[in-house]
Each structure stands twice: as C-alpha cells, then as structure tokens.
XYZ file of C-alpha atoms in Angstrom:
747
model
C 0.033 -0.025 -0.008
C 3.073 2.396 -0.266
C 1.699 3.882 -3.516
C -1.419 5.228 -1.561
C 0.683 7.038 1.232
C 2.692 8.769 -1.445
C 0.046 9.556 -3.773
C -2.090 11.506 -1.224
C 0.595 13.971 -0.306
C 1.276 14.591 -3.964
C -2.385 15.559 -4.506
C -2.147 18.127 -1.771
C 1.090 19.562 -2.985
C -0.150 19.922 -6.563
C -3.366 21.727 -5.512
C -1.588 23.892 -3.109
C 0.962 25.044 -5.902
C -1.993 25.654 -8.233
C -3.744 27.756 -5.851
C -0.319 29.822 -5.199
C -0.249 30.451 -8.858
C -3.712 31.381 -9.266
C -4.444 33.681 -6.357
C -1.921 36.639 -7.152
C -3.130 36.758 -10.715
C -6.882 37.219 -9.895
C -8.477 40.179 -11.633
C -9.957 42.779 -9.392
C -12.719 43.775 -11.701
C -14.323 40.395 -12.387
C -18.170 40.079 -12.076
C -19.680 38.999 -8.732
C -20.660 35.550 -8.253
C -24.256 34.730 -9.436
C -26.624 33.019 -6.906
C -28.377 29.863 -7.125
C -32.057 29.251 -8.252
C -34.166 26.033 -9.343
C -32.472 23.978 -11.862
C -32.453 25.208 -15.276
C -30.447 23.852 -18.297
C -26.756 24.673 -18.348
C -25.840 27.793 -20.409
C -23.306 30.316 -21.014
C -24.067 33.702 -19.816
C -22.827 36.308 -22.245
C -20.055 38.877 -21.074
C -17.967 41.374 -22.666
C -14.909 40.350 -25.028
C -12.581 40.907 -22.281
C -14.144 38.405 -19.822
C -14.623 34.560 -19.794
C -18.352 33.151 -19.973
C -19.939 32.371 -16.824
C -21.159 28.732 -17.240
C -24.487 27.671 -15.473
C -24.768 23.956 -14.469
C -27.207 21.822 -12.636
C -24.503 19.131 -11.426
C -26.014 19.412 -7.871
C -29.740 19.496 -9.193
C -29.604 23.435 -8.856
C -28.474 26.181 -11.004
C -24.958 27.307 -10.178
C -21.899 28.945 -11.472
C -19.614 25.945 -12.670
C -16.704 27.931 -11.067
C -18.378 27.979 -7.619
C -19.367 24.375 -7.584
C -17.201 21.781 -5.734
C -17.562 19.155 -8.379
C -15.328 18.076 -11.184
C -17.501 18.709 -14.158
C -17.266 19.848 -17.983
C -19.956 21.603 -19.879
C -20.613 21.918 -23.521
C -23.306 24.522 -24.322
C -25.480 24.534 -27.356
C -23.142 26.953 -29.262
C -20.096 24.671 -28.265
C -21.937 21.682 -29.714
C -22.518 23.450 -33.007
C -19.380 25.032 -33.662
C -17.330 21.810 -32.751
C -19.851 19.863 -34.948
C -20.623 17.349 -32.081
C -23.178 15.201 -34.013
C -22.607 11.672 -32.188
C -22.103 10.719 -28.671
C -18.439 9.486 -29.432
C -17.622 13.082 -30.457
C -17.973 14.507 -26.784
C -14.615 12.848 -25.725
C -12.777 15.305 -27.797
C -13.690 18.107 -25.522
C -13.673 16.711 -21.844
C -10.923 15.125 -19.828
C -11.303 11.569 -18.659
C -14.247 10.795 -20.998
C -13.775 7.708 -23.349
C -16.595 6.490 -25.460
C -16.248 3.153 -27.337
C -18.865 1.274 -29.521
C -20.343 -1.595 -27.549
C -18.548 -4.828 -28.902
C -22.185 -6.295 -29.763
C -24.386 -3.210 -30.192
C -22.079 -1.055 -32.171
C -22.308 2.786 -32.467
C -26.032 2.312 -31.628
C -25.096 1.519 -27.971
C -21.974 3.639 -27.107
C -20.088 2.749 -23.779
C -19.304 5.760 -21.683
C -16.185 5.497 -19.489
C -14.935 8.120 -16.812
C -11.753 8.091 -14.981
C -10.944 4.456 -16.204
C -14.235 2.919 -15.011
C -15.878 0.972 -17.703
C -18.789 -1.470 -18.102
C -18.193 -5.112 -19.140
C -20.472 -6.565 -21.797
C -23.848 -7.175 -20.429
C -23.365 -5.369 -17.046
C -25.015 -2.267 -16.008
C -23.530 1.045 -16.910
C -20.636 2.332 -14.876
C -21.407 5.837 -16.173
C -25.036 6.687 -16.233
C -26.620 8.829 -18.981
C -29.507 11.240 -18.316
C -31.888 12.563 -21.068
C -34.100 15.308 -19.661
C -33.291 14.247 -15.957
C -34.264 10.682 -16.784
C -31.713 7.894 -16.402
C -31.689 6.154 -19.910
C -29.862 3.357 -21.685
C -27.226 4.704 -23.995
C -29.185 3.506 -26.940
C -31.654 6.306 -26.408
C -29.233 9.128 -26.912
C -26.911 7.262 -29.441
C -28.104 9.630 -32.366
C -29.817 12.459 -30.020
C -26.984 14.974 -30.227
C -29.234 17.776 -31.870
C -31.173 20.462 -30.505
C -29.527 20.372 -26.996
C -29.207 23.231 -24.557
C -26.133 21.713 -23.036
C -24.116 18.445 -22.159
C -22.910 18.154 -18.688
C -19.988 15.578 -17.829
C -19.993 15.028 -14.112
C -16.954 12.912 -12.868
C -16.547 10.778 -10.060
C -19.048 8.455 -8.011
C -22.721 9.477 -8.119
C -25.494 8.514 -5.807
C -26.897 11.015 -3.378
C -28.408 13.360 -5.856
C -28.973 11.550 -9.275
C -31.544 9.034 -10.169
C -29.322 6.066 -10.512
C -25.855 4.887 -8.489
C -22.879 4.958 -10.667
C -19.084 4.544 -9.811
C -17.856 6.358 -12.791
C -20.011 9.527 -13.068
C -22.858 10.816 -15.012
C -23.373 12.601 -18.362
C -26.530 14.896 -18.457
C -27.952 15.687 -21.838
C -30.504 18.707 -21.701
C -32.578 19.256 -24.837
C -33.773 22.638 -25.676
C -37.278 23.845 -24.003
C -40.110 25.128 -25.681
C -40.193 29.137 -25.539
C -43.718 30.348 -24.457
C -43.048 33.727 -26.175
C -41.682 33.735 -29.573
C -41.731 31.719 -32.911
C -38.453 30.693 -33.697
C -36.595 27.788 -35.418
C -33.944 26.703 -37.764
C -33.113 24.381 -40.783
C -29.789 22.654 -41.175
C -28.524 20.705 -44.367
C -25.326 18.835 -44.215
C -23.607 17.258 -47.512
C -20.526 15.497 -47.280
C -18.201 12.444 -48.398
C -19.658 8.860 -48.457
C -22.859 10.470 -49.819
C -23.688 11.866 -46.627
C -27.072 13.773 -46.542
C -28.279 14.786 -43.251
C -31.203 17.467 -42.234
C -31.741 18.910 -38.803
C -34.596 21.232 -38.047
C -36.666 22.719 -35.199
C -39.474 24.982 -34.763
C -40.822 26.746 -31.681
C -44.629 27.483 -31.461
C -45.968 29.671 -28.575
C -49.360 28.164 -28.429
C -50.766 30.329 -25.542
C -48.198 33.305 -25.167
C -46.244 32.976 -21.521
C -48.318 29.836 -20.657
C -48.167 26.997 -23.524
C -45.170 26.507 -25.842
C -44.313 23.611 -28.198
C -40.969 22.873 -29.694
C -40.747 20.171 -32.645
C -37.307 19.149 -33.787
C -35.802 16.219 -35.742
C -32.984 14.847 -37.648
C -32.571 12.411 -40.722
C -29.315 11.054 -41.857
C -28.147 8.904 -44.808
C -24.615 8.037 -45.480
C -22.863 5.087 -47.309
C -20.707 2.555 -45.271
C -17.310 3.555 -44.559
C -16.323 -0.098 -44.510
C -16.582 -1.470 -48.209
C -18.226 -4.998 -48.418
C -17.721 -6.747 -51.608
C -20.219 -9.349 -51.124
C -22.760 -7.860 -49.010
C -24.021 -4.461 -47.359
C -21.336 -2.052 -46.228
C -20.604 -1.494 -42.736
C -20.523 1.514 -40.487
C -23.141 3.390 -42.386
C -25.841 5.882 -41.316
C -29.765 5.510 -41.883
C -31.964 6.867 -38.922
C -34.688 9.096 -38.093
C -34.826 11.137 -34.993
C -37.964 12.948 -33.766
C -38.456 15.106 -30.672
C -41.354 17.145 -29.247
C -40.929 19.436 -26.041
C -43.832 21.028 -24.561
C -43.683 23.676 -21.813
C -46.537 24.508 -19.624
C -46.632 27.512 -16.897
C -50.218 27.736 -15.969
C -49.732 29.821 -12.763
C -46.841 31.494 -11.097
C -44.626 28.971 -9.530
C -45.923 25.993 -11.336
C -44.003 24.615 -14.430
C -44.315 21.352 -16.348
C -42.062 20.132 -19.269
C -42.951 17.188 -21.334
C -40.462 15.628 -23.658
C -41.277 12.882 -26.298
C -38.611 11.392 -28.419
C -38.526 8.757 -31.348
C -35.636 7.012 -32.995
C -35.552 4.547 -35.824
C -32.265 3.347 -37.179
C -31.641 0.629 -39.753
C -27.979 0.604 -40.052
C -25.127 -1.709 -40.296
C -22.186 -2.488 -37.692
C -18.894 -1.332 -38.120
C -17.382 -4.888 -38.842
C -14.357 -6.395 -36.830
C -11.333 -6.582 -39.167
C -9.361 -9.901 -38.678
C -5.609 -9.504 -38.391
C -4.473 -12.902 -37.147
C -5.663 -16.571 -36.382
C -4.732 -19.096 -33.713
C -6.242 -21.533 -31.587
C -9.209 -23.624 -33.428
C -9.122 -21.049 -36.193
C -5.857 -22.730 -37.511
C -7.785 -25.954 -38.079
C -10.293 -24.674 -40.394
C -9.277 -24.103 -44.069
C -12.414 -21.634 -44.878
C -10.859 -19.391 -41.979
C -7.223 -19.525 -43.290
C -8.485 -18.885 -46.889
C -10.501 -15.843 -45.514
C -7.675 -14.328 -43.453
C -5.480 -14.348 -46.652
C -8.257 -12.591 -48.529
C -8.641 -10.054 -45.659
C -4.868 -9.316 -45.614
C -5.283 -8.577 -49.425
C -8.079 -6.310 -48.890
C -6.521 -4.122 -46.137
C -8.553 -2.424 -43.166
C -11.532 -0.767 -44.772
C -12.833 -3.469 -47.139
C -14.192 -6.793 -46.469
C -15.631 -9.699 -48.611
C -18.331 -11.381 -46.637
C -21.851 -12.671 -47.453
C -22.467 -14.946 -44.557
C -23.679 -12.194 -42.101
C -25.475 -8.847 -43.022
C -24.090 -7.343 -39.688
C -27.301 -5.439 -39.424
C -28.055 -2.958 -36.497
C -31.514 -2.175 -36.167
C -32.632 0.134 -33.280
C -36.030 1.543 -32.456
C -36.616 3.595 -29.040
C -39.199 5.910 -27.564
C -38.878 7.995 -24.455
C -41.394 9.964 -22.444
C -39.937 12.383 -19.845
C -42.197 14.505 -17.760
C -40.949 17.051 -15.183
C -42.967 19.069 -12.883
C -41.854 21.802 -10.399
C -43.844 23.955 -8.032
C -42.457 26.681 -5.773
C -44.299 26.769 -2.584
C -43.247 29.275 0.107
C -39.491 29.177 -0.533
C -39.636 25.349 -1.088
C -39.465 23.745 -4.671
C -41.206 20.391 -5.287
C -39.937 18.729 -8.321
C -41.183 15.249 -9.724
C -39.449 13.665 -12.718
C -41.344 10.902 -14.546
C -39.687 8.770 -17.286
C -40.300 5.791 -19.479
C -38.522 4.356 -22.386
C -38.918 1.381 -24.824
C -35.917 -0.002 -26.795
C -36.008 -2.632 -29.383
C -32.559 -3.553 -30.777
C -31.713 -6.331 -33.151
C -28.336 -6.892 -34.646
C -26.261 -9.752 -36.384
C -22.536 -9.686 -35.989
C -19.905 -11.843 -37.378
C -17.271 -11.618 -34.894
C -14.634 -11.728 -37.696
C -14.450 -10.317 -41.241
C -14.100 -13.642 -42.711
C -16.917 -15.131 -44.826
C -17.342 -17.840 -42.337
C -18.992 -17.929 -39.143
C -16.261 -18.643 -36.524
C -18.325 -16.854 -34.004
C -21.462 -15.198 -35.133
C -24.129 -13.730 -32.884
C -27.564 -12.672 -33.695
C -29.375 -10.833 -30.845
C -32.691 -9.177 -30.394
C -33.149 -7.306 -27.297
C -36.209 -5.518 -25.779
C -35.991 -3.260 -22.734
C -38.561 -1.130 -20.894
C -38.124 1.202 -17.933
C -40.517 3.220 -15.855
C -39.039 5.647 -13.393
C -40.243 8.366 -11.041
C -38.204 10.742 -8.744
C -39.391 13.225 -6.320
C -37.399 15.927 -4.815
C -37.892 18.573 -2.229
C -35.423 21.253 -1.857
C -35.083 24.677 -0.251
C -32.986 26.986 2.054
C -33.181 27.496 5.631
C -31.473 29.541 8.478
C -31.211 33.017 6.603
C -30.153 30.912 3.407
C -27.248 29.537 5.172
C -28.588 25.869 4.750
C -29.386 24.591 1.249
C -30.980 20.997 1.473
C -32.760 18.515 -1.002
C -34.405 15.291 0.143
C -36.126 12.850 -2.229
C -37.058 9.347 -3.320
C -36.487 7.355 -6.523
C -37.838 4.021 -7.984
C -37.231 2.436 -11.247
C -38.651 -0.824 -12.820
C -36.592 -2.110 -15.709
C -37.492 -5.352 -17.795
C -35.327 -6.849 -20.336
C -35.663 -9.950 -22.759
C -32.770 -11.080 -24.759
C -32.975 -13.644 -27.577
C -29.723 -14.748 -28.897
C -28.643 -17.192 -31.565
C -24.897 -18.149 -31.660
C -23.208 -19.815 -34.619
C -19.709 -21.444 -33.988
C -17.485 -22.869 -36.700
C -20.545 -23.899 -38.633
C -23.192 -22.710 -41.076
C -25.951 -24.100 -38.659
C -26.931 -22.256 -35.459
C -25.147 -23.982 -32.449
C -27.017 -22.257 -29.608
C -30.251 -20.357 -29.019
C -31.405 -18.896 -25.918
C -33.884 -16.649 -24.270
C -33.088 -14.760 -20.980
C -35.288 -12.255 -18.860
C -33.996 -9.782 -16.335
C -36.422 -7.929 -14.124
C -34.570 -5.022 -11.952
C -36.372 -2.849 -9.368
C -34.348 -0.106 -7.695
C -35.744 2.015 -4.815
C -33.982 4.660 -2.984
C -34.286 7.497 -0.465
C -31.748 10.246 -0.517
C -30.890 13.706 0.996
C -27.993 16.259 0.756
C -27.270 19.408 2.747
C -24.852 22.306 2.350
C -24.059 24.655 5.020
C -22.543 28.165 4.590
C -20.546 29.255 7.610
C -20.379 32.771 6.375
C -22.917 33.935 9.239
C -20.661 32.604 11.748
C -17.579 34.278 10.765
C -15.998 31.737 8.388
C -16.709 33.627 4.997
C -16.504 31.346 2.038
C -16.541 28.066 3.952
C -19.206 25.430 3.170
C -19.648 21.839 3.968
C -21.872 19.535 2.104
C -22.894 16.048 3.218
C -25.325 13.609 1.495
C -26.453 10.059 2.127
C -28.626 7.520 -0.024
C -30.065 4.246 0.766
C -30.923 1.930 -2.174
C -32.787 -1.287 -2.266
C -32.119 -3.266 -5.534
C -34.072 -6.642 -6.399
C -33.213 -8.419 -9.496
C -35.087 -11.489 -10.843
C -33.568 -13.301 -13.899
C -34.486 -16.518 -15.741
C -33.171 -18.365 -18.621
C -34.881 -21.020 -21.118
C -32.528 -23.814 -19.800
C -32.737 -22.932 -16.142
C -36.142 -23.954 -14.680
C -36.032 -22.049 -11.410
C -35.748 -18.057 -11.724
C -32.698 -16.513 -9.811
C -33.037 -13.692 -7.467
C -30.744 -11.216 -5.707
C -31.442 -8.473 -3.445
C -29.107 -5.818 -2.084
C -29.207 -2.886 0.160
C -26.420 -0.231 -0.235
C -25.506 3.021 1.087
C -23.999 5.896 -1.073
C -22.494 8.894 0.522
C -20.734 12.291 -0.066
C -18.856 14.613 2.309
C -16.896 17.707 1.226
C -15.814 21.124 2.314
C -15.015 23.749 0.093
C -13.507 27.356 0.492
C -14.203 30.216 -1.811
C -10.737 31.959 -1.301
C -11.954 34.987 -3.169
C -14.729 35.525 -5.637
C -12.490 33.935 -8.289
C -10.795 30.904 -6.543
C -12.481 27.950 -5.161
C -10.610 24.948 -3.196
C -12.630 21.737 -2.246
C -11.991 18.437 -0.805
C -14.551 15.575 -1.170
C -15.055 12.003 -0.120
C -17.785 10.036 -2.119
C -18.809 6.309 -1.960
C -21.214 4.757 -4.448
C -21.567 1.427 -6.229
C -23.153 -0.457 -9.395
C -25.599 -3.097 -9.043
C -24.874 -6.868 -9.295
C -26.609 -9.085 -12.141
C -26.713 -12.309 -13.956
C -24.886 -14.427 -16.479
C -28.003 -15.867 -18.130
C -27.141 -16.314 -21.822
C -26.363 -19.977 -21.605
C -27.992 -22.752 -19.552
C -24.667 -24.586 -19.349
C -23.120 -21.770 -16.791
C -22.854 -23.485 -13.480
C -24.843 -21.942 -10.348
C -21.492 -20.493 -8.980
C -21.211 -18.286 -11.911
C -24.871 -17.325 -12.609
C -24.718 -14.150 -10.494
C -22.075 -11.602 -9.729
C -22.112 -9.092 -6.799
C -22.256 -5.109 -6.915
C -18.933 -3.488 -7.340
C -18.254 -0.512 -5.042
C -15.977 2.648 -5.410
C -14.899 5.177 -2.459
C -12.837 8.036 -3.769
C -10.872 10.998 -2.246
C -10.750 14.173 -4.609
C -8.953 17.586 -4.295
C -10.018 20.499 -6.528
C -9.102 23.987 -7.365
C -11.002 26.325 -9.800
C -9.748 29.680 -10.755
C -10.304 32.638 -12.775
C -7.293 35.023 -13.334
C -5.690 37.451 -15.687
C -2.170 37.099 -16.951
C -1.408 40.486 -17.830
C -4.427 41.323 -20.041
C -5.310 37.683 -20.922
C -8.275 36.328 -19.082
C -7.473 32.600 -18.087
C -9.703 29.933 -16.375
C -8.211 26.850 -14.999
C -9.743 23.856 -13.151
C -7.855 21.112 -11.693
C -8.975 17.851 -9.899
C -6.818 15.182 -8.536
C -8.469 11.937 -7.275
C -7.756 8.516 -5.998
C -10.187 5.725 -5.434
C -10.337 2.375 -3.558
C -12.360 -0.109 -5.986
C -13.595 -3.243 -4.658
C -15.564 -6.454 -6.135
C -14.505 -5.180 -9.460
C -17.040 -6.711 -12.196
C -14.906 -8.217 -14.989
C -15.701 -9.876 -18.151
C -14.039 -13.116 -19.096
C -14.648 -15.711 -21.979
C -14.803 -19.329 -21.416
C -16.791 -22.565 -22.089
C -18.667 -24.495 -19.444
C -20.157 -27.856 -19.137
C -19.932 -30.608 -21.969
C -20.576 -27.885 -24.437
C -17.730 -26.236 -26.296
C -19.687 -22.934 -26.979
C -17.812 -19.950 -25.764
C -19.641 -17.851 -23.317
C -19.152 -14.296 -22.041
C -19.013 -14.168 -18.219
C -19.010 -11.392 -15.630
C -17.103 -12.269 -12.251
C -16.210 -10.290 -9.074
C -12.404 -10.505 -9.472
C -10.919 -8.245 -7.049
C -9.819 -4.832 -5.766
C -7.997 -1.773 -7.177
C -6.793 1.637 -7.088
C -7.736 4.211 -9.809
C -6.161 7.700 -9.540
C -5.440 10.480 -11.863
C -5.136 14.215 -12.685
C -7.583 16.149 -14.571
C -6.839 19.975 -15.965
C -9.054 22.150 -17.948
C -7.818 25.630 -19.377
C -9.664 28.359 -21.081
C -8.162 31.576 -22.346
C -8.867 34.539 -24.724
C -5.319 35.658 -25.625
C -6.511 37.892 -28.423
C -9.763 39.721 -29.268
C -12.017 37.041 -30.959
C -9.800 34.084 -30.080
C -10.867 31.655 -27.599
C -8.845 28.506 -26.650
C -10.144 25.590 -24.494
C -7.842 22.602 -23.757
C -7.539 19.763 -21.431
C -5.123 17.070 -20.183
C -5.908 14.095 -17.992
C -3.518 11.453 -16.467
C -5.296 8.141 -15.753
C -3.838 5.453 -13.754
C -5.225 2.278 -12.248
C -3.866 -1.100 -11.104
C -5.266 -4.099 -9.398
C -4.250 -4.396 -5.696
C -5.699 -7.993 -5.576
C -7.163 -9.793 -8.489
C -7.914 -13.535 -8.852
C -10.453 -14.893 -11.285
C -12.494 -17.582 -9.405
C -11.659 -21.298 -10.176
C -15.019 -23.037 -11.156
C -15.306 -26.643 -11.819
C -16.533 -27.504 -15.232
C -15.555 -24.283 -16.789
C -12.410 -23.418 -18.925
C -11.635 -19.868 -19.252
C -9.921 -18.353 -22.165
C -7.475 -16.036 -20.134
C -3.719 -15.807 -20.143
C -3.485 -15.477 -16.478
C -6.090 -15.879 -13.650
C -4.097 -13.464 -11.364
C -3.605 -10.005 -12.350
C -2.593 -8.577 -9.083
C -0.320 -5.546 -9.838
C -1.362 -5.218 -13.553
C -3.086 -2.144 -14.899
C -6.721 -1.906 -15.632
C -7.116 -3.067 -19.132
C -9.125 -0.293 -20.616
C -6.857 2.770 -19.416
C -4.991 5.113 -21.695
C -2.462 6.904 -19.492
C -2.587 10.283 -21.189
C -5.235 12.060 -23.051
C -5.346 15.838 -24.163
C -7.318 18.062 -26.198
C -7.155 21.626 -27.739
C -9.844 23.648 -29.530
C -9.277 27.158 -30.929
C -11.957 29.205 -32.186
C -11.120 32.664 -33.979
C -13.938 35.000 -34.917
C -13.767 37.918 -37.334
C -16.641 40.302 -37.272
C -17.472 41.760 -40.894
C -20.112 44.135 -40.054
C -22.093 45.470 -37.216
C -25.076 43.224 -38.112
C -23.626 39.701 -36.753
C -21.921 38.912 -39.964
C -18.734 37.079 -39.185
C -16.028 34.491 -40.202
C -15.464 31.847 -37.604
C -12.492 29.301 -37.711
C -12.526 26.268 -35.434
C -9.683 23.892 -35.099
C -9.284 20.894 -32.688
C -6.671 18.339 -31.973
C -7.210 15.336 -29.860
C -4.465 12.949 -28.564
C -4.830 9.622 -26.598
C -1.943 7.529 -25.776
C -1.812 3.825 -26.121
C -4.240 1.704 -23.997
C -2.349 -0.373 -21.675
C -4.145 -3.668 -21.685
C -3.477 -6.687 -19.316
C -3.456 -10.375 -19.325
C -7.265 -10.796 -19.570
C -6.722 -10.001 -23.291
C -9.940 -10.035 -25.300
C -11.230 -6.479 -25.047
C -8.716 -5.567 -22.309
C -5.697 -5.985 -24.891
C -3.156 -3.183 -25.474
C -3.767 -0.888 -28.290
C -1.834 1.853 -30.054
C -2.656 5.454 -29.377
C -3.619 8.137 -31.965
C -3.925 11.878 -32.730
C -6.889 13.340 -34.633
C -7.161 16.883 -36.116
C -10.550 18.374 -37.060
C -11.146 21.782 -38.453
C -14.328 23.808 -39.540
C -14.631 27.305 -41.261
C -18.128 29.134 -41.016
C -19.467 32.351 -42.648
C -22.326 33.379 -40.241
C -25.078 35.584 -40.994
C -24.187 36.170 -44.701
C -24.532 39.641 -45.615
C -26.555 40.252 -42.364
C -29.085 37.702 -43.330
C -30.107 34.733 -41.227
C -28.198 32.311 -43.346
C -25.062 30.788 -42.204
C -22.808 28.186 -44.238
C -19.552 26.411 -43.486
C -17.289 23.650 -44.473
C -15.649 21.028 -42.260
C -13.180 18.357 -42.297
C -12.729 15.562 -39.677
C -9.670 13.340 -39.262
C -7.973 15.557 -41.626
C -4.687 13.183 -41.861
C -6.643 10.088 -42.433
C -5.430 8.542 -39.344
C -6.136 4.611 -38.931
C -7.033 4.359 -35.375
C -8.506 1.526 -33.350
C -11.715 1.620 -31.549
C -11.801 -1.874 -30.135
C -9.287 -4.783 -30.173
C -10.606 -8.160 -29.491
C -7.614 -10.622 -28.801
C -8.966 -14.217 -28.741
C -6.085 -16.247 -30.053
C -6.089 -18.561 -27.022
C -9.955 -19.460 -27.199
C -11.853 -18.946 -30.383
C -8.625 -18.251 -32.286
C -8.755 -14.760 -33.789
C -7.663 -11.311 -33.250
C -9.860 -8.429 -34.593
C -9.964 -4.596 -34.820
C -12.630 -2.136 -35.287
C -11.473 1.271 -36.619
C -12.736 4.752 -36.298
C -13.988 6.901 -39.092
C -11.471 7.897 -42.013
C -11.277 11.378 -43.160
C -14.734 12.932 -43.646
C -15.521 16.388 -45.120
C -18.608 18.355 -46.196
C -20.429 21.601 -46.349
C -23.266 22.598 -43.976
C -25.792 25.431 -44.024
C -28.324 26.668 -41.542
C -31.248 29.094 -42.012
C -32.615 30.513 -38.651
C -35.797 32.295 -38.332
C-alpha cells in the first residue's frame, strides 16, 4: 500500500501550488458570483469580449456557476456543440477530460459505452457511467443519435448516488434538450452534405401556443450515409440510416408551477462497423475456410471486407417520455421527474470479417423502464442551509433472444433470458454556509442515499428463476472554501456502487457463476477552480486530483462450461484496485476574437488484488487468472485536447467569419493479461477543422465547410484478442477522413 501514502501528499502539494499560482493573478474587476436558483439547463451567460463566460450548471440539481461548484464537471453549451460539430455521442470525448466513449462490442455505435476515470462497463453489465436525457436515467441507445437541438451536455466525473436517479461509480452525463419557448416563434433548418454520400437534415420550430403559458418545440434529424467499410459481397459496414424526432412542451399555467414534457422517437436501420481480422490462432488454424478468409482479408486491407455470410445489421427503435413538474411553494420547491422508455434492438454480428461464422451472434433485445423521482429542496437559517431530500424508483424489464453460430453454417446455440430489475432509494443532501458564523466562504456538504435493489432473472434452460437483493449506502462528504470570488478550493469523499446481475445467456453456466455482486468505489478528490488574468489575458483553470479504492470489480471473461464447447461471455467479481489521476481544464482569450479551450488528464489504475475464481466445469480463455499488480485493461494513460475558435466580425449586423480547429491525443491503451477487449492498443492523434460564414450579408443564413480526421489516421476503437480461445484477433477502426458543407437558416 506504499503507493497510496505517496500519492495522497502529491495531490495536496499539486493543488496547493496551483492555488499559489492562481491567487496573485486574480482580476480585481471580475463580475460577482451569481446566486443559485431552481435547476435550469446549463448555459453560457454572455459577457464582454474581455471576460470569460459564466457557465451555469445543474450538477447538484440546482443552477450554479460552474466555477463555484465543488464538483469536477465539464460543460458543452449549445453553441459549443454546434461550433465543434458534435453530432454523435462519441464526439463528446474530444472536448472533456477522462471521458472515453467506445462502441459496444455487440451493439456497435448504436450503443455507446461511456467511461470516466478508467471506470468501464463489461459486456452485459449495468452502466458504470449513467446517462440522463431530460433528467431521466436512460440506456445509451436512447441518446446514441440524439445529439441535436440540445441546450447543453454536462459531464460530471466521480462516483454519483446522493443526488442523481441511479447509482454509478464512474460518473454521469446529462443531456439537456432545448425547452419550448412560450413567447416567440423561432427555429432553424440545417442541411449537411458530405463524402460517403452523406445527407443529413436537422431542424426545429418553436411555437408559443398560448403566450407565456404554453409552448411547443418540434425538432428532428434525418441522416443517410454510405458505409465507410466497403463490403464486396454484402451491405457495407458503418453506415448511417436513421430518423430521430423530438417534441418538447412547456406549460406554466400559474406562477410557480411549471411542467416540461419531452417525447422522443428514434428509428435506425444501419449496419455495424465490422471487426477486421488480423491474425488467427487456436481453433481457427484448423479450419481451411478461416485460413483462406484471413489471406483474403490481408489482401483487402483495413477498410474493405468480402463477406456474404452475415449482414451485420443493427436495427434500433426507441421511445422516451420524460415529464418534469416543479412547483415553488413558500420558499420550498417540489419537483417530480417521471420517465418511460422502450427500446427494441436487433443485430447480427460476425465477430470476424471472414466469410465464415467462426463466432456469429444474432441478438434481439427488448428493454423497457419506468421511473419516478421526487425532490423537495429549499433553504433555511437565513439561506445558510441548502437542502434537498427525495425518493427514486425504477422498474426495468429486459428480454434477450440470442442465436450463436460457431464454426458451422447452422446455429449451435439459441437461448432466451429475462431480467427484471427494481431499484428504490431515499436520499438527501445538505450544504451549510458558515459565512454567518464568521467563516466567510467556507461550506460543508454531506449527503446520504439508501438504495434497495431487487433483480429476478431466468433462462430458457434454467427452470427456477434466480433472485438477488441488495441494500447499499451511497454517501458524499466535502468541504469547499471560496478563497476569493475567483478561486475555489474543495476536498470531497464519495462512495457509491454499481448493481450486481446475472450471467444468463447460456444454461450451461454453473450456479456458482450465474450471479455476480455489486462493485463499489470510494474516492477522495482535491480540486481547485480559478479565474485569473495573466497580464491582460483572461484565463480559467480547473484542476482535480483523485484517488479511489475499488472493490468487487466486475470483470468480463470468456470461457466454455459443461460438456458444450460453446464460448460464453461471463462477468465475475475479480478483485480490488486503485484508480487515480489528474484532470486539468484550461480556457483563455489571448486575443480579441480568439478563444482557446484545452484539457489534459492522466489516468492510472492497478489491481491491488485480482484473482478470477476457479469454477469446476468451466475453462476460461485467459492468459492468467491472477492480475495482481497489473493495469486496468481499458486505460489510456494520457489524453489531451485543444480547441481554438477565432472569430472575425465583418459588419455590425452579426456577420462574421469563424475558424474552428481541434486536436485530440490519446496515448496507447495499456491492456493486461485478460486479453480479449482488455488488450493493449496503439494511441493516436486526430485533427478536425471547420470554417463558418455566419449571418451572410446580415441575413439569417450561415454556411460552413468542415473536415474531420484530416490526416486520415487509422485508429483502433476496439481490439478483441481471442487467439487462445476461439482463435482470432480483430480490430474495429474509427472513421476515416470525412468532409462536407453545412448550411443553416434561422428564423
């Protein structure tokens, strides 16, 4: 445990030196800190050119200035989302530290997997990072193509539990759609034409049905694009073919009462990004069709396949209803958040790019969830005490029908599983401001959540349903000190967990492996947020240093059980670990019209104790059962990004030229002896750029050209090293160079 003792003083020393640098440079004429109010979408408050914007966030379920919130969070406003052309969930990682988004190994880009601070979700487990759309916790399939007409995206890092609807060990990502306006008719239409025959149209219209009382906003997006992986004998892979629709209704019948209704629809009929086979081993070496297929793939390269066996389709249809009602009553606000979603997803994935089903999986998945959260919050003791209490309940049902074909042209395994998950919680959090007691700027925050989880699962081949029940506590305790109106220091300790579950996809799995327990994480964080002037240049710097203790880590392994030689994906609780890291975000305006945003994060994590359980009757495809001292497999040690926006006004009527450039760097993924999807992977650097001519001639028309992955970098999204088991190694690759023209008309 020697590394723990040396790391903690390093956190304190780094934070202290950061404050010593920031405090002397504080501008004396900066704007005062705005107060809090009931939660609204995150937004950027306009200021003059000499100052940085005040970003308002809802990371603690109330509207606050980001620079005065003792939470490590990043915010992308609607303007930032547009200027940086963030069109998919995966684009978010280019603008926020510690955020890594990869395609689900089975669900593809339609089911993005969010990682924060090295915390990831094994295939089939609950999310380590919970996504919220309109304040409702949702499956990532609901938001995969919903990055349009948004007010903001907030990335909140670290364990969550005392304020948000569901527990999570990694963090939360909050997607806030644009609300309906009850006063004005407005809207926009955007057309996007690009290579690979991209056609994408996005639009929104806002209608005040009853002025100041009822407003409706309708928005949608339609996208069509040819596949970026050419298939000589079947449908191309990694294409776009979806329709997304959204309706937002705002009702304010009387003062203090407000209701926001959100309805979304998504329908995609696309094809997965196919894994490209690089090498064969194990069983694959004994099948002539596989060897011939490998030779053919090596001839075709990394963006072409010749495969007719599997269509690799990815069909996804989802609905979401979110209804939020808030009522202010004598200084106390009551808020209720109701949510319901329904997702139907079907895909067929040939795990290799060979025209032979070494491992082919076809799955139909249907999931529904109904949830409700009640909050009551207010202030007491002359506004010194801010408090929030509430309750949450969700009921989730999932059915999975899966057909697996192994080394044969006929299906070798068909199974159906059912999962019914109920979560109930009571929670509360308070913040006390000691300013009235003579300790100006000092606040202490404490929160507690008690959760009751019940899960019932069954499998076609297992006659008796399985049941697991857990009672868990989540907590937060922190102290923050507003040194000046421009410098905040905070220390926080948080504890949360992620629920356990079942391994149900095969009846051959023995009872000892059919369930797995919750994983838990306790972390310690030191943070500093500072606004300063270096000479005449306004600068913002936010620093967070953290270290955690991770136990009962849920880990994915592959193996065969019983007399069947079929390979199964299993989740086991394998050990303990220590995640730790540094996150730095910078913002500056060195010249008039020039805004620069950058970030860097160092992510580390090792297993302090790791041993995959040895279960009779199962053979696991791992190089080592004991990974004690090895790295978490999914971590890239260093990640950095820099965005520069330079705006040149042309006239006084809003006409301008805007230049936007972004560079993103990720070091190699470390990997470990679990191999599979935990294998090492090369790092990469991506360059993106965009030029816009806004309000052309003083009109409401804007147009721009853009290019992404300008250098046409070949970079890996996933690597699946299965040479010791099924006998193959595959990679899926990120998009090649894309470019296009986009025009927007606003009214």
